[in-house]
Short mmCIF file of C-alpha atoms and ligand atoms in Angstrom, two decimals:
data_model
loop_
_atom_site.label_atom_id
_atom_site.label_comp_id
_atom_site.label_asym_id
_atom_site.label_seq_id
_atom_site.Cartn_x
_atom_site.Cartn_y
_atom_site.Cartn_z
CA UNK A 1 -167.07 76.69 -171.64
CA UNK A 2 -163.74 77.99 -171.85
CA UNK A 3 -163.92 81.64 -172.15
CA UNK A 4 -160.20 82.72 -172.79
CA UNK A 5 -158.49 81.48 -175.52
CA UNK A 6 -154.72 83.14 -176.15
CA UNK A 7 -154.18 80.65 -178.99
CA UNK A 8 -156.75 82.75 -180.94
CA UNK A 9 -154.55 85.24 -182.10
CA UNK A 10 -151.97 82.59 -182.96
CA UNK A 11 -153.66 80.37 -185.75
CA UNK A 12 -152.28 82.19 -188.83
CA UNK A 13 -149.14 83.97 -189.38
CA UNK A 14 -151.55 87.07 -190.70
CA UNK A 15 -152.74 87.23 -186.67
CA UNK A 16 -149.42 86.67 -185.32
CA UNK A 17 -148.27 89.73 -187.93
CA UNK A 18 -151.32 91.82 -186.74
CA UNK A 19 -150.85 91.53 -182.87
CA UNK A 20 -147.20 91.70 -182.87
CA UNK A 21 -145.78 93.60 -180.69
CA UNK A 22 -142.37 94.33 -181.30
CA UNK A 23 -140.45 94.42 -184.99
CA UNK A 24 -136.69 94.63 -186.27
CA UNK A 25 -135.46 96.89 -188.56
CA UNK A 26 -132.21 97.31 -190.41
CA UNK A 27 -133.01 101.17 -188.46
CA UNK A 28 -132.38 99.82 -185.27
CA UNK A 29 -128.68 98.34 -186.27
CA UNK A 30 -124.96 99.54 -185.16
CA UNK A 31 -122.63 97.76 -186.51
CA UNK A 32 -119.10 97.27 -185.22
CA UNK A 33 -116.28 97.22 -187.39
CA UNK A 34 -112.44 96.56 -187.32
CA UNK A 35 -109.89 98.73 -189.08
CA UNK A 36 -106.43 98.31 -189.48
CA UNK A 37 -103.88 99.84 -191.42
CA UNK A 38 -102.61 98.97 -194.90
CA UNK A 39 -104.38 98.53 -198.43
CA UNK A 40 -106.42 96.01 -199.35
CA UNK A 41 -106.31 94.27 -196.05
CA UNK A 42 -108.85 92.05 -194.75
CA UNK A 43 -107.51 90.33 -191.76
CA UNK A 44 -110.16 87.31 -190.41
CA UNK A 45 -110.69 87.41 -186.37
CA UNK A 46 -110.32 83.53 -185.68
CA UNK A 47 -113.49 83.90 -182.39
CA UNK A 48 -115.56 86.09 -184.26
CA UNK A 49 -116.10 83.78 -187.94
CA UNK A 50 -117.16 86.29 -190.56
CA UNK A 51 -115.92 89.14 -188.94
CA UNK A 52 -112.28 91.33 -190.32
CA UNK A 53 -110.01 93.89 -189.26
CA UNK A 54 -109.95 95.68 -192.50
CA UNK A 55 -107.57 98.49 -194.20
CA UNK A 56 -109.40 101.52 -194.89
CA UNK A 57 -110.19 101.10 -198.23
CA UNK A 58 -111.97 97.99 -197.69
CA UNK A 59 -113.41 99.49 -194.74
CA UNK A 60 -115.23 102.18 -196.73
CA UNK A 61 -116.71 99.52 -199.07
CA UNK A 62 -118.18 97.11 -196.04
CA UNK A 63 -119.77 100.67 -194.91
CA UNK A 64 -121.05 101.60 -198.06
CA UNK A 65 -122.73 98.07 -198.21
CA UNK A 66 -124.29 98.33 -195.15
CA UNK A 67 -125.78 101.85 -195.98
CA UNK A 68 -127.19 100.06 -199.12
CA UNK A 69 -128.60 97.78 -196.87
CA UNK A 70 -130.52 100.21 -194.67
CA UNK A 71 -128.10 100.52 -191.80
CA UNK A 72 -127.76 103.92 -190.49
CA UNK A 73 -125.08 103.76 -188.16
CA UNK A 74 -121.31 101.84 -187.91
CA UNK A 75 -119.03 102.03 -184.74
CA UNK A 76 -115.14 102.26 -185.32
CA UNK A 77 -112.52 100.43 -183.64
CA UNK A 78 -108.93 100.42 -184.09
CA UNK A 79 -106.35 97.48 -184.59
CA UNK A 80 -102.92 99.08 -184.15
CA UNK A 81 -100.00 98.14 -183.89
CA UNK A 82 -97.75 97.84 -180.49
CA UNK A 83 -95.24 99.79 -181.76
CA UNK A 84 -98.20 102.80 -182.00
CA UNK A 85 -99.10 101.53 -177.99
CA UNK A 86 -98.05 103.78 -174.65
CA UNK A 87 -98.62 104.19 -171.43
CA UNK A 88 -100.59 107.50 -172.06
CA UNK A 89 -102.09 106.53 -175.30
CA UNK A 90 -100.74 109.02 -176.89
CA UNK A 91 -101.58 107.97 -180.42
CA UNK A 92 -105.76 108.58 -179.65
CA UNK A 93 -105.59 112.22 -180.11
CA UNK A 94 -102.79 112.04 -183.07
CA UNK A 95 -104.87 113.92 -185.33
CA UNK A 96 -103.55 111.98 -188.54
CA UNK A 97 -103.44 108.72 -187.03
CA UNK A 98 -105.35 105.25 -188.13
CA UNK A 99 -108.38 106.21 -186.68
CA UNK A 100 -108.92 109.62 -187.50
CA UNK A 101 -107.82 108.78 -190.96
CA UNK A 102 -110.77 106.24 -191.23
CA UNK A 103 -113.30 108.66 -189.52
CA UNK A 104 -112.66 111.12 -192.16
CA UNK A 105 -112.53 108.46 -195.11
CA UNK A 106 -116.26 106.57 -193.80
CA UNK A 107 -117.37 110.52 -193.93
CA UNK A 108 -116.47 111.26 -197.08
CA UNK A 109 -117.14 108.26 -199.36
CA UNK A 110 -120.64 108.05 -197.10
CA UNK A 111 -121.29 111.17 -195.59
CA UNK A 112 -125.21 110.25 -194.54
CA UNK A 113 -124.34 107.22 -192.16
CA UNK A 114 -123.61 107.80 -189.03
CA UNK A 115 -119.78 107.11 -187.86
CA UNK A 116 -119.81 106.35 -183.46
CA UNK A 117 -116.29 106.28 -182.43
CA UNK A 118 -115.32 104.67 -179.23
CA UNK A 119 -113.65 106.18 -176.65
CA UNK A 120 -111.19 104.58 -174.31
CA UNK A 121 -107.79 104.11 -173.67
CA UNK A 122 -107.28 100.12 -174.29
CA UNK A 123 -106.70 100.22 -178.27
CA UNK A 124 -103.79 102.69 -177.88
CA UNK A 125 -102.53 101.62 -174.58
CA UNK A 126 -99.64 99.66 -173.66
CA UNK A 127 -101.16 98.80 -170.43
CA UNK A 128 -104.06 97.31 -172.00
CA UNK A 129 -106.23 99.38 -169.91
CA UNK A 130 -109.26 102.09 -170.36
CA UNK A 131 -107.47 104.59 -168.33
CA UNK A 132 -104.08 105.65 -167.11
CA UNK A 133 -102.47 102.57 -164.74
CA UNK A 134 -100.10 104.03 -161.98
CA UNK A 135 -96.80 102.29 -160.75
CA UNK A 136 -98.82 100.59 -157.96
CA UNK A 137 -101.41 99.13 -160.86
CA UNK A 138 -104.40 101.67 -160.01
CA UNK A 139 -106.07 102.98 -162.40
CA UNK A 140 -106.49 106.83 -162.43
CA UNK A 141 -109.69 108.55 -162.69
CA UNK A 142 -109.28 111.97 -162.98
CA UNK A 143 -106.03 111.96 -164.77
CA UNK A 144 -108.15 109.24 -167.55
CA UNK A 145 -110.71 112.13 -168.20
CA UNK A 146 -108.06 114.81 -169.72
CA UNK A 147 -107.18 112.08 -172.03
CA UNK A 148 -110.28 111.06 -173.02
CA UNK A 149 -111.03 114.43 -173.97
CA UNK A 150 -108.37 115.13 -176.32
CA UNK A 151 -109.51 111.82 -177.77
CA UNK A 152 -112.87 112.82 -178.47
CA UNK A 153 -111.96 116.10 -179.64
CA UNK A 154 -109.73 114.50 -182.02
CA UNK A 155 -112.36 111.90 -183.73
CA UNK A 156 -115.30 115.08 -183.55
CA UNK A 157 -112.80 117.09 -185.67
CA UNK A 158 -112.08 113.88 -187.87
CA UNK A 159 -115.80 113.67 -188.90
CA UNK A 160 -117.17 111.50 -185.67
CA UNK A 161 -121.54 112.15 -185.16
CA UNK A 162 -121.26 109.71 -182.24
CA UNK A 163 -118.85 109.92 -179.46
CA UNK A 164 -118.87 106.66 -177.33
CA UNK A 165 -117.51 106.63 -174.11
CA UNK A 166 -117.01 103.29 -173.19
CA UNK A 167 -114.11 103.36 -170.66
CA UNK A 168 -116.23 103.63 -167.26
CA UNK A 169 -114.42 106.53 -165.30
CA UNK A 170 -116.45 108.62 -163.05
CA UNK A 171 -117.44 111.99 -164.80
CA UNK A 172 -116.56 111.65 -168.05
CA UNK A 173 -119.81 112.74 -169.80
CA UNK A 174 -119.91 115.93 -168.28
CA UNK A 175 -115.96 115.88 -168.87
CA UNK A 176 -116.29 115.26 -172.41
CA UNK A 177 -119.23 117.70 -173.28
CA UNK A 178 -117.53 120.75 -171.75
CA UNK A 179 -114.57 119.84 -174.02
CA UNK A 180 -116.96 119.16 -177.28
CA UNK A 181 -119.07 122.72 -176.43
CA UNK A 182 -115.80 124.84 -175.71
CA UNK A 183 -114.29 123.90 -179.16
CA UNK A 184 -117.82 123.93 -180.81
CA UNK A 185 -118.73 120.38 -181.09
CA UNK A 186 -122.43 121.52 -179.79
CA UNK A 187 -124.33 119.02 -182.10
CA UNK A 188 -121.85 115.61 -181.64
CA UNK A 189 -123.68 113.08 -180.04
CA UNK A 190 -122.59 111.19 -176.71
CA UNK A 191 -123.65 107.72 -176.53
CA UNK A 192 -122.71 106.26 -173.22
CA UNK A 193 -121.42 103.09 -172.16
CA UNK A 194 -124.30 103.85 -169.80
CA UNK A 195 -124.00 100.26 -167.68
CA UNK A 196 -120.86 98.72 -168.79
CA UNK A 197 -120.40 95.29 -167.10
CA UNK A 198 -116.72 93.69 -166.20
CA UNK A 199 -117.73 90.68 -168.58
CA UNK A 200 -116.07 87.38 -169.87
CA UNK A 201 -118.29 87.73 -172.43
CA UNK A 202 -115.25 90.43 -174.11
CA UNK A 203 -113.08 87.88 -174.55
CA UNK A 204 -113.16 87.77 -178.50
CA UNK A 205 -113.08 91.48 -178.70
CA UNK A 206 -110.18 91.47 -177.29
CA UNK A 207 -108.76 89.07 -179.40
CA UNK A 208 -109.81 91.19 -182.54
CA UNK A 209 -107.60 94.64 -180.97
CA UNK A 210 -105.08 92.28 -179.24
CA UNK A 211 -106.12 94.71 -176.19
CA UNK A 212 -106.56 92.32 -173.02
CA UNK A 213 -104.79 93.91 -169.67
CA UNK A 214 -101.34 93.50 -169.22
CA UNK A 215 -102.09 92.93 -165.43
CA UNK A 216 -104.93 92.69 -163.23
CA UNK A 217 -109.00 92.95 -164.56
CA UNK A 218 -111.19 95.90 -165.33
CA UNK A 219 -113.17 95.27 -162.44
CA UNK A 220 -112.21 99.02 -160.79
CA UNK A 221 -113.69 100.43 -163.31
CA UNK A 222 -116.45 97.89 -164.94
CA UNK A 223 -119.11 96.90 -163.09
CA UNK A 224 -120.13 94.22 -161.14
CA UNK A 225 -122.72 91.37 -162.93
CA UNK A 226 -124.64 91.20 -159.70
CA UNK A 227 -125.83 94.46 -159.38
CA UNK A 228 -128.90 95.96 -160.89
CA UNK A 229 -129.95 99.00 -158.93
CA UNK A 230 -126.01 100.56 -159.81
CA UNK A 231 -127.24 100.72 -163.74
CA UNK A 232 -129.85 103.38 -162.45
CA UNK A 233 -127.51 105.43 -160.39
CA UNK A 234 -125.57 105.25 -163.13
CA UNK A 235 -128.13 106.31 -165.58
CA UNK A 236 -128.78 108.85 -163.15
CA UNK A 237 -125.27 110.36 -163.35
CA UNK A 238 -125.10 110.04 -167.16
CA UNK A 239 -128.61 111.84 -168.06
CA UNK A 240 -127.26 115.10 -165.35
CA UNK A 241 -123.84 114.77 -167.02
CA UNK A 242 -125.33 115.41 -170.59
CA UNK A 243 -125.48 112.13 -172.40
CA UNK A 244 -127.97 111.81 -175.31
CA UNK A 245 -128.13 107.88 -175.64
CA UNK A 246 -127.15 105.25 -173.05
CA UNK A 247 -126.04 102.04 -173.50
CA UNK A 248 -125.89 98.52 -171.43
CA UNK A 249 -123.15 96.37 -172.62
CA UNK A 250 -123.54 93.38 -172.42
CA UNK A 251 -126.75 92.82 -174.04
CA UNK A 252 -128.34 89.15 -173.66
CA UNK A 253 -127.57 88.37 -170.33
CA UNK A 254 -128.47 91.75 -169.39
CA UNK A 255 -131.91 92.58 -170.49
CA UNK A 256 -133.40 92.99 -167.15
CA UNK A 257 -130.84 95.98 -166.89
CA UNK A 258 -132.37 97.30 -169.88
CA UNK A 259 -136.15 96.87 -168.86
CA UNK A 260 -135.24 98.60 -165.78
CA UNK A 261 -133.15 101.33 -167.11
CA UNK A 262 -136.42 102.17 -169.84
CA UNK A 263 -138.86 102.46 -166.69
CA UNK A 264 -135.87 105.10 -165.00
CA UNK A 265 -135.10 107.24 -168.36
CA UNK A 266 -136.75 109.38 -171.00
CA UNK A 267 -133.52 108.77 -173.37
CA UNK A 268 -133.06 106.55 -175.99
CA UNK A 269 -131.47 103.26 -175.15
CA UNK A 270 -128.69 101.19 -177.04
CA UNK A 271 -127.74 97.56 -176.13
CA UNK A 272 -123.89 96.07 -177.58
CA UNK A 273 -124.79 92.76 -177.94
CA UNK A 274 -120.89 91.35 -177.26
CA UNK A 275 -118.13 89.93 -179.17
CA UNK A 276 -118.34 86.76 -177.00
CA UNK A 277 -122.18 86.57 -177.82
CA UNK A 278 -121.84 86.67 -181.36
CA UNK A 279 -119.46 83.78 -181.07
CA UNK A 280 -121.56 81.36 -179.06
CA UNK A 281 -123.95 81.64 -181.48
CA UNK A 282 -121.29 81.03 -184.34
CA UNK A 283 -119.93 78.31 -182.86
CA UNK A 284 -123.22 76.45 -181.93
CA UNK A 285 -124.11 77.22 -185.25
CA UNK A 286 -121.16 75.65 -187.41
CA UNK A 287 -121.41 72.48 -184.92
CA UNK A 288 -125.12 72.45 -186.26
CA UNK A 289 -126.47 72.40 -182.60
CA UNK A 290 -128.74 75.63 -183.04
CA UNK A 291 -130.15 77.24 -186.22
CA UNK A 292 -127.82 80.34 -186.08
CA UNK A 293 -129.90 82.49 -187.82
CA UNK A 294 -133.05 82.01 -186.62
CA UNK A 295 -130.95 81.95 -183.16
CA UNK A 296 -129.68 85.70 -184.31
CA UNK A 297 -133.31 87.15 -184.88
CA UNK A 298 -134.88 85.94 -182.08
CA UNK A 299 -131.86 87.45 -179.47
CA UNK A 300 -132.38 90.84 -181.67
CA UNK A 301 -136.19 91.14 -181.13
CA UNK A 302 -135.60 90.53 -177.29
CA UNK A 303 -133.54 93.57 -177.18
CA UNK A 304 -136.71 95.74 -178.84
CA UNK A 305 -138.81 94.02 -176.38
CA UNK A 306 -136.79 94.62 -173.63
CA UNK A 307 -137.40 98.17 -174.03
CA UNK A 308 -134.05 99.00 -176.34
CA UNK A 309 -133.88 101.78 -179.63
CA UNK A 310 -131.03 100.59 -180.87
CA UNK A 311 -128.59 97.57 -180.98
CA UNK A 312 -124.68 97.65 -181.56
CA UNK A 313 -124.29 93.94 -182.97
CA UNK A 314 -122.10 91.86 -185.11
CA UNK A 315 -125.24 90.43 -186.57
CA UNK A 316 -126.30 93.83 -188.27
CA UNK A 317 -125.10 93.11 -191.75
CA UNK A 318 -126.62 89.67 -191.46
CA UNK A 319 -130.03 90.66 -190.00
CA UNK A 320 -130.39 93.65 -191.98
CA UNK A 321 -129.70 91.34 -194.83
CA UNK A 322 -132.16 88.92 -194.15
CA UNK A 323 -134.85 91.99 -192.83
CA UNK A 324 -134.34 93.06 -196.79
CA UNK A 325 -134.84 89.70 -198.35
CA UNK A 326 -138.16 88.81 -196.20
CA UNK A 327 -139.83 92.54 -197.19
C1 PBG B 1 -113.04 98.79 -174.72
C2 PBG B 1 -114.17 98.08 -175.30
C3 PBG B 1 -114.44 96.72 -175.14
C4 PBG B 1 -115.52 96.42 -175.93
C5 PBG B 1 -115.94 97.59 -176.56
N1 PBG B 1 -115.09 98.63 -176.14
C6 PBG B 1 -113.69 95.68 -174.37
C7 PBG B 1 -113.38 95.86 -172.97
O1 PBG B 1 -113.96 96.69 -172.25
O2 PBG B 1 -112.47 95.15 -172.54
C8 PBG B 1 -116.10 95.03 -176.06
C9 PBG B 1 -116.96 94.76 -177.23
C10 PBG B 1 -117.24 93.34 -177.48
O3 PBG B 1 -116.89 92.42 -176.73
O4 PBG B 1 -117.86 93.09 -178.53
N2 PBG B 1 -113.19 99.92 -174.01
#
């Protein structure tokens, strides 16, 4: 007699629905979005199909869709212009500039969803880079973290719940907090770029923000895909330093970084499953090699059972479109 019998509690879909263990929600969505300037702009991103850099008006309309849709969160990124691009990236902390001015319009047209902004040099920097390059190509730490500051100070006073750190140089949660607490900020989030890998997997992102390095890689400052114990010291650091989320970016190839980083932290984890993922699955998809969508939900349930809260992902008004219509 066979005793044990695991396809039991697979014969129906009611016993799959009963034992399951882990479930999607549109709650568990970020999504990422584009803006650029103008009016009535909506600028297609050849790598990423079905994804725009958008002018703010049409940017408050995608958001105000994806509240409808259940998603509680969106995470800004800015398309500028060289023209607005310097070595110091000045224009992050220009109180009136593209950014801010979206921050503030998201807020008021939909004040309950959540608005992350991310924090790093690259969109604003002629260099390319996420922090300040010096004349023999290094990049600066310490000089970065002033910078990044008067960034985040600038997007918490434009409206920002959710500041996102996701330029890699040593310190800058604690950094950033002391500048957030001095001015007042006491209740904006930090979501770290916790265990941010120097990744290939970019590549369309940067496309999107026409923000690749001028010279040289990020690997100084990103870290290195073969190393898994450096996500916990890093988690370390970031949980002393004050962060209230963490993140590991990428996400699919890195979900043993997440399982490892939920048995070593109390704190809610985020995954930012990557430009360059998204467009695999695109691609595949429009060749009619994989089922994209069914593709889509199954790499979003691995994050929740790889231990995450939360996923930043392209996907999120597709998924929590398709989450509504299967209710
Ligand atoms: C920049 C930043 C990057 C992404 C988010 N913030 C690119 C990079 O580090 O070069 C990538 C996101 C994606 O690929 O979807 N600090």
């Amino acid at each position: 007699m066979m005793t044990y019998r695991p396809r039991r509690n697979r014969n129906s879909k009611s016993i799959r629905n009963l034992i399951r263990e882990n479930a999607l929600t549109s709650n568990d969505l970020i999504a990422p979005l584009f803006v650029i300037e103008g009016e009535n702009q909506s600028v297609a991103i050849d790598s990423m199909p079905g994804q725009y850099r958008l002018s703010i008006d049409l940017l408050v309309k995608e958001v105000e869709e994806l509240w409808e849709l259940g998603v509680p969160c969106v995470s800004l990124f800015p398309a500028l212009d060289d023209s607005k691009k310097d070595k110091y990236a000045t224009e992050s902390y220009n109180d009136d500039g593209l950014f801010q001015r979206a921050i503030r319009a998201v807020k008021k047209a939909c004040p309950e969803i959540l608005v992350m902004s991310d924090v790093a040099m690259d969109p604003y920097s002629s260099d390319g880079h996420d922090g300040v390059v010096s004349d023999d190509g290094e990049i600066l730490n310490d000089e970065t973290l002033e910078i990044l500051a008067k960034m985040s100070l600038s997007q918490a006073k434009a409206g920002s719940d959710i500041i996102g750190p996701s330029d890699m140089m040593d310190g800058r949660i604690g950094y950033i907090r002391d500048a957030l607490d001095e001015a007042g900020f006491t209740n904006t989030i930090i979501m770290s770029y916790t265990a941010k890998y120097a990744s290939a997997f970019y590549g369309p992102f940067r496309d999107a923000l026409d923000s690749a390095p001028k010279s040289g890689d990020k690997k100084t400052y990103q870290m290195d895909f073969a190393n898994k114990r450096e996500a916990i010291r890093e988690t370390i650091l970031d949980e002393q330093e004050g962060a209230d989320i963490l993140m590991v970016k990428p996400g699919i190839s890195y979900l043993d970084i997440i399982s490892d980083m939920r048995s070593n932290t109390t704190l809610p984890i985020a995954a930012y499953n990557v430009s360059g993922e998204y467009a695999m699955v695109k691609a595949a998809d429009e060749k009619g090699w994989i089922d994209g969508e069914a593709v889509m939900m199954e790499m979003l349930t691995s994050f929740k059972r790889a231990g995450c809260d939360m996923i930043l992902t392209y996907f999120a008004k597709e998924a929590a479109t398709l989450l509504r219509a299967n209710r």
